[in-house]
Tab-separated table of C-alpha atoms in Angstrom:
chain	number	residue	atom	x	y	z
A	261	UNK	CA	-268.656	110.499	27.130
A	262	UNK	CA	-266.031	109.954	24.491
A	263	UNK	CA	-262.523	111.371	25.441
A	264	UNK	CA	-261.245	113.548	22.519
A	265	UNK	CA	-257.797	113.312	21.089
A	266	UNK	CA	-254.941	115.683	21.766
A	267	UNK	CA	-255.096	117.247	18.171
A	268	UNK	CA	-259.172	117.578	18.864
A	269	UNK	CA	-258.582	119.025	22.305
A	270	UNK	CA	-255.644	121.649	21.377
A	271	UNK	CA	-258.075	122.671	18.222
A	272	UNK	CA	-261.076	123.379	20.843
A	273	UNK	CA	-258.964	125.625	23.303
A	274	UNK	CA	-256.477	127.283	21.052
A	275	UNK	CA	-257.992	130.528	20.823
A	276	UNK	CA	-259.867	130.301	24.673
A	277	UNK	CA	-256.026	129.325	26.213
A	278	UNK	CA	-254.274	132.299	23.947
A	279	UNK	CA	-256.858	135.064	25.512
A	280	UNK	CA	-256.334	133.112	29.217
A	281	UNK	CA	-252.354	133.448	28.191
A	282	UNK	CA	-252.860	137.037	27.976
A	283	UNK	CA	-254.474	137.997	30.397
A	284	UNK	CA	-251.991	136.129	32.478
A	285	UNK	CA	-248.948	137.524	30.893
A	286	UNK	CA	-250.804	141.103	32.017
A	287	UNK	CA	-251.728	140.308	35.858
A	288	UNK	CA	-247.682	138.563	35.901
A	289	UNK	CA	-246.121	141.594	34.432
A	290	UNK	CA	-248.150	144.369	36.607
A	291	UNK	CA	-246.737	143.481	40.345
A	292	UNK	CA	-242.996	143.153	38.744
A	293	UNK	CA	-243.171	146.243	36.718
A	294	UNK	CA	-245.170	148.375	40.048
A	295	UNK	CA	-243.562	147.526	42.690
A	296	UNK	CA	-245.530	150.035	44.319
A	297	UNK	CA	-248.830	149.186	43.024
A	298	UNK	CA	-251.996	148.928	45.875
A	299	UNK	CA	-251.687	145.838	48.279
A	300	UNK	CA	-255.564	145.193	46.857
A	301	UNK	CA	-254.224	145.304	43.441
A	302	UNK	CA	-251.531	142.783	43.950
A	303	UNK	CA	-253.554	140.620	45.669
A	304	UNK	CA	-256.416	140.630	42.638
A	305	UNK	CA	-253.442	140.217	40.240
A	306	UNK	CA	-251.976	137.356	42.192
A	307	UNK	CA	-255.835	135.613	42.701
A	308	UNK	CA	-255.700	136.304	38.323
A	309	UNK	CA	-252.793	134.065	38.310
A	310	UNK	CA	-253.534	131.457	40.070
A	311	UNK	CA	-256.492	130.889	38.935
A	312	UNK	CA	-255.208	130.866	35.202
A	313	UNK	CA	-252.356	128.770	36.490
A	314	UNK	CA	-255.096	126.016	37.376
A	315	UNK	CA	-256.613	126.232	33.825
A	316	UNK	CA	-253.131	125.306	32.444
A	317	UNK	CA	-252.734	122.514	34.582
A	318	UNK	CA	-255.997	121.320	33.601
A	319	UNK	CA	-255.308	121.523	29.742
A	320	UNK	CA	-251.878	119.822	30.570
A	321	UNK	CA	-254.006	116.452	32.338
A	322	UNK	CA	-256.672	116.464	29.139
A	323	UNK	CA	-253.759	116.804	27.110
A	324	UNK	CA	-252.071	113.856	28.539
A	325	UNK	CA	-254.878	111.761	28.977
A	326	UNK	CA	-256.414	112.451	25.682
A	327	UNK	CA	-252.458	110.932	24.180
A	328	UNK	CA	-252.271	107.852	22.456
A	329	UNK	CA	-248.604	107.353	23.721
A	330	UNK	CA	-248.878	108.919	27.209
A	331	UNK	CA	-245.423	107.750	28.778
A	332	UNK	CA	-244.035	109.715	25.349
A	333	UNK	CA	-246.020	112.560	25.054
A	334	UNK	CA	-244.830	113.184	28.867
A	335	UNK	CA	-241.595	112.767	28.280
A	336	UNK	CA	-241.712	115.557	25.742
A	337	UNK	CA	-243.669	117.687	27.765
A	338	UNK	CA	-241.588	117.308	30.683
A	339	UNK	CA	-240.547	120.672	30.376
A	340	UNK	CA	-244.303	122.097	30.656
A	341	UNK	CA	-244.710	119.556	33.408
A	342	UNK	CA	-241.623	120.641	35.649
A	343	UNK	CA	-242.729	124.479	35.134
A	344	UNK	CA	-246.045	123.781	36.503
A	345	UNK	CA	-245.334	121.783	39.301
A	346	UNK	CA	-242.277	122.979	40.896
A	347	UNK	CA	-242.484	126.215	42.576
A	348	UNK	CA	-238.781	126.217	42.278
A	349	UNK	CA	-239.150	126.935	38.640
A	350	UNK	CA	-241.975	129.737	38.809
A	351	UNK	CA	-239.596	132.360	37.478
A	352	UNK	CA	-239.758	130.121	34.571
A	353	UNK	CA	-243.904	130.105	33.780
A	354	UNK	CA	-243.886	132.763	31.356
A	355	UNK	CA	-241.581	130.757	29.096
A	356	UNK	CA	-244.357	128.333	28.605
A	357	UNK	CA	-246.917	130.623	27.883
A	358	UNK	CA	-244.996	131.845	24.656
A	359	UNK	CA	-245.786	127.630	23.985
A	360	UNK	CA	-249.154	128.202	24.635
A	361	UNK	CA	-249.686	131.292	22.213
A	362	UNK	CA	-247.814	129.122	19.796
A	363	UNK	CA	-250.772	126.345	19.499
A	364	UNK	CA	-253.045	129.507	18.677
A	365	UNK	CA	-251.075	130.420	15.583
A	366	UNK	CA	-251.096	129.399	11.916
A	367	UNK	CA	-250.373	125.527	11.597
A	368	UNK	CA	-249.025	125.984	8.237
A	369	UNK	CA	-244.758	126.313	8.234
A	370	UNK	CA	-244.697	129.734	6.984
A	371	UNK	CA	-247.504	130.860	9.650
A	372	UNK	CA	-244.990	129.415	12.240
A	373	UNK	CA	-241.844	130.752	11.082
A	374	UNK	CA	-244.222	133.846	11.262
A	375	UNK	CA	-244.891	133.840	14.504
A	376	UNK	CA	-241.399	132.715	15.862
A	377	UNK	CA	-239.345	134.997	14.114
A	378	UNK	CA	-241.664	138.049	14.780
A	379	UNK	CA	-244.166	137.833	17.388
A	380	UNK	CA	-241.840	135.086	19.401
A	381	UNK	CA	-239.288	136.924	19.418
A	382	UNK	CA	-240.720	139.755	21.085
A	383	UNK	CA	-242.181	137.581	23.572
A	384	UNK	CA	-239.383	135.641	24.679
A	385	UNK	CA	-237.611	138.765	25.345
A	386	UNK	CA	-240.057	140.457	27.502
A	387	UNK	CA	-240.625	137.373	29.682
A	388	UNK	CA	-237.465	136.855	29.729
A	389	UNK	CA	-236.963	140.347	31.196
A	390	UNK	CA	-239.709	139.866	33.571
A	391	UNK	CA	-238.647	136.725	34.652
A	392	UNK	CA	-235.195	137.873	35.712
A	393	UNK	CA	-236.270	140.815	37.469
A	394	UNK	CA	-238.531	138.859	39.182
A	395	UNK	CA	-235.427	136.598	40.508
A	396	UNK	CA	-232.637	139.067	40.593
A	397	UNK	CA	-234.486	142.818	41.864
A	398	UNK	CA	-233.956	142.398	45.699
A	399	UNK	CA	-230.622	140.277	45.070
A	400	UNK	CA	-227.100	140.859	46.597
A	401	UNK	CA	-225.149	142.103	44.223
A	402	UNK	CA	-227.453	142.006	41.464
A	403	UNK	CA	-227.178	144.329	38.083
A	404	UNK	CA	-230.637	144.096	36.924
A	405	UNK	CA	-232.693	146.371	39.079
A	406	UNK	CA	-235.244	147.771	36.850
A	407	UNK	CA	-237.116	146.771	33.426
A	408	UNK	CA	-234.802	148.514	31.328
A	409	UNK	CA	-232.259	146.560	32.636
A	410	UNK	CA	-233.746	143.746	32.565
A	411	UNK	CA	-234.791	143.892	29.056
A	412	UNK	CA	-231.243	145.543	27.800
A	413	UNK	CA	-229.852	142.299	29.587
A	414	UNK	CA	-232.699	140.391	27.610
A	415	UNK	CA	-231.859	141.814	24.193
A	416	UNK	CA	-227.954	141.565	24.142
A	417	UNK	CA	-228.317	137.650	25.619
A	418	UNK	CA	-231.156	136.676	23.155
A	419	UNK	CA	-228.814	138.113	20.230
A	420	UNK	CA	-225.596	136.353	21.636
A	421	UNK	CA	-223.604	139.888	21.725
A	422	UNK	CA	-223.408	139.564	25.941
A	423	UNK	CA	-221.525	143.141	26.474
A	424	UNK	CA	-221.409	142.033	30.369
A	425	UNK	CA	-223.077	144.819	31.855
A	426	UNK	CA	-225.569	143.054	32.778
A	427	UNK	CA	-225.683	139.651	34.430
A	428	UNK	CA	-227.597	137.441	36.678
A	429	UNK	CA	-226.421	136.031	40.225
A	430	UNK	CA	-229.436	134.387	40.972
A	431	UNK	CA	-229.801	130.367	40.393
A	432	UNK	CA	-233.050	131.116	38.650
A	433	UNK	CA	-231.643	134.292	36.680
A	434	UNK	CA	-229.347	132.273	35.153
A	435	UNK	CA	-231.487	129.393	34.438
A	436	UNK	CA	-233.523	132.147	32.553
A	437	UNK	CA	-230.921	133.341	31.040
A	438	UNK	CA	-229.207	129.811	29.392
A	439	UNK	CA	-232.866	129.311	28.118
A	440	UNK	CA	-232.557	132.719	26.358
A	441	UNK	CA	-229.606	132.122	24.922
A	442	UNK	CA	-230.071	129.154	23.438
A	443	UNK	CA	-233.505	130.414	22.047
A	444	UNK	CA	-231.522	133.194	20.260
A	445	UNK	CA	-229.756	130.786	18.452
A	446	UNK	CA	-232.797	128.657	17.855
A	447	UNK	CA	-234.328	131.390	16.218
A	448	UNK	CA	-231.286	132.366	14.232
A	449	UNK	CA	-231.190	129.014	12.860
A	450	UNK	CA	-235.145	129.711	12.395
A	451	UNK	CA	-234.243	132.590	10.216
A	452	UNK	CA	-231.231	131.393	8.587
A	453	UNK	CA	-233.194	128.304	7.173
A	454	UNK	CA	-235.901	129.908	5.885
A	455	UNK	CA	-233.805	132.492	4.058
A	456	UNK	CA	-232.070	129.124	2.535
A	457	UNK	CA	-235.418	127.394	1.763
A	458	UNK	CA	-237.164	130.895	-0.260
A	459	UNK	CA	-233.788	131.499	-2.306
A	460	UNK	CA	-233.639	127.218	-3.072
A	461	UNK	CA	-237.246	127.793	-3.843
A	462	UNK	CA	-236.899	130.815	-5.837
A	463	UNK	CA	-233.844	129.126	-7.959
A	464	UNK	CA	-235.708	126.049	-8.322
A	465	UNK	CA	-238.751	128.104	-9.629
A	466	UNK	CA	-236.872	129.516	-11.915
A	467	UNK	CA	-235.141	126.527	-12.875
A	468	UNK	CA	-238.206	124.868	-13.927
A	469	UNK	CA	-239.767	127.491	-15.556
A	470	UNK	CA	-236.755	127.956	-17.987
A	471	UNK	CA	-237.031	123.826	-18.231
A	472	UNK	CA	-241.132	124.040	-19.164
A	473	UNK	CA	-239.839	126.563	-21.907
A	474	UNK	CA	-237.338	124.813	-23.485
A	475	UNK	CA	-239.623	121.696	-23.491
A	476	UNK	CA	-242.587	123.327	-25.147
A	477	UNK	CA	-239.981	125.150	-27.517
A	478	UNK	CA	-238.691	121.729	-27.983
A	479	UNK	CA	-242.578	120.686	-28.852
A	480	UNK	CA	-243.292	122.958	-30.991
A	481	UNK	CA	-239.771	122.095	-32.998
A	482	UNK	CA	-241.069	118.428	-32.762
A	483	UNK	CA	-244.585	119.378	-34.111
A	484	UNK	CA	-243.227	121.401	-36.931
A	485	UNK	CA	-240.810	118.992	-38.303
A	486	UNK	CA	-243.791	116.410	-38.229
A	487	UNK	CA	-245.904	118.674	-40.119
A	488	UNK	CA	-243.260	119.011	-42.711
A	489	UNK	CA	-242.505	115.487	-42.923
A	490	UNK	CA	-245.993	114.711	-43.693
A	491	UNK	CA	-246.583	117.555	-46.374
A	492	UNK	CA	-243.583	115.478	-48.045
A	493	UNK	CA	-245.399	112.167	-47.729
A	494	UNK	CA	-247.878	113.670	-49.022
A	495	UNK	CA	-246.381	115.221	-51.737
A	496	UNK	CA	-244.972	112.172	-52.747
A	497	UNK	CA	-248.226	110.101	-52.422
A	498	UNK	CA	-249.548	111.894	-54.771
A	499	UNK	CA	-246.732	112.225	-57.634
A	500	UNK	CA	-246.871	108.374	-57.216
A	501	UNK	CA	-250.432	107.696	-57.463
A	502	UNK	CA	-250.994	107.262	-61.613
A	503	UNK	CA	-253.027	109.678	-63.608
A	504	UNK	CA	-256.341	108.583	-65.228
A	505	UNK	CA	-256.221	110.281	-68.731
């Protein structure tokens, strides 16, 4: 059986990985968010997780066999890689899902910028949140104790304002939270450069619609003065031609 290509693969599991991201995200955030929830329940949720985690790891091999450059493609996936194979770095997972949601979205620019500036956004921050609660909740001397502050702590890093209230001690906290911050500026610089592309866009519209005007004003000047200029050939064709009497 032929192997497919990345771009074939990622185009057959974008929607099936998005739903399998989801439902992910939801057995993930349950346990952090209950504390209290059933023994049972957080045992189901945790089976849920795993179990998803092994389809990611999966795509990730196709993925990397199925790549014509494999040394490179790793090497820009080493990111994804490290998140799924180092326990160390499970705090981290979510991060990578908001990747995974990403392959699912519009491949067009706009559709992207879309999804980032919106949807991502969103995202980030509330696995962000969940990520350091998960690391810092049962820490010494830790400030984020709950969701809320967790994703008060989210907000005011993602946006770069950092009033200090809030702050991990955790090695993995603050891992999570350097990632945060520098996807807040990322997607600043997201929003600033699209705002710069629609207004060059807009002023070069409008720049070449006043240009098509003045050239088709400049045609029909162009037209008109030919039409005159051959009336007067014309005319004086014919007061040059002699007269039969």
């Amino acid at each position: 059986m032929r192997t497919p290509t990345t771009s074939t693969w990622e185009r057959w599991t974008r929607w099936p990985l998005a739903g399998a991201a989801l439902v992910f995200l939801v057995a993930y955030s349950l346990p952090i968010l209950d504390p209290g929830m059933p023994g049972r329940w957080k045992a189901f949720c945790a089976t849920v997780v795993g179990l998803l985690w092994l389809v990611f790891i999966v795509d990730f091999v196709v993925r990397l066999v199925a790549a014509d450059h494999r040394f490179r493609w790793a090497w820009h996936h080493a990111f994804d890689a490290a998140v799924l194979l180092l326990p160390a770095l499970r705090p981290l997972q979510l991060v990578l899902l908001v990747k995974v949601l990403n392959r699912s979205a519009s491949q067009g620019l706009r559709g992207r910028v879309g999804l980032y500036v919106g949807f991502g956004s969103g995202i980030v921050a509330y696995v962000a949140a969940l990520a350091a609660l998960q690391a810092e909740r049962y820490a010494e001397g830790a400030s984020i104790t709950s969701f809320g502050d967790a994703m008060w702590w989210a907000l005011t890093t993602m946006t770069t304002v950092g009033y200090g209230d809030t702050y991990p001690v955790t090695t993995s906290g603050r891992v999570v939270g350097a990632l945060l911050m520098i996807t807040g500026v990322a997607l600043l610089g997201v929003v600033t450069a699209t705002l710069a592309s629609w207004l060059v866009e807009r002023v070069t519209g409008a720049d070449d619609a006043e240009d098509e005007r003045r050239e088709a004003a400049e045609r029909e000047e162009l037209r008109a003065e030919i039409a005159a200029l051959r009336a007067q050939v014309e005319l004086l064709v014919e007061r040059s031609t002699p007269r039969e009497d």
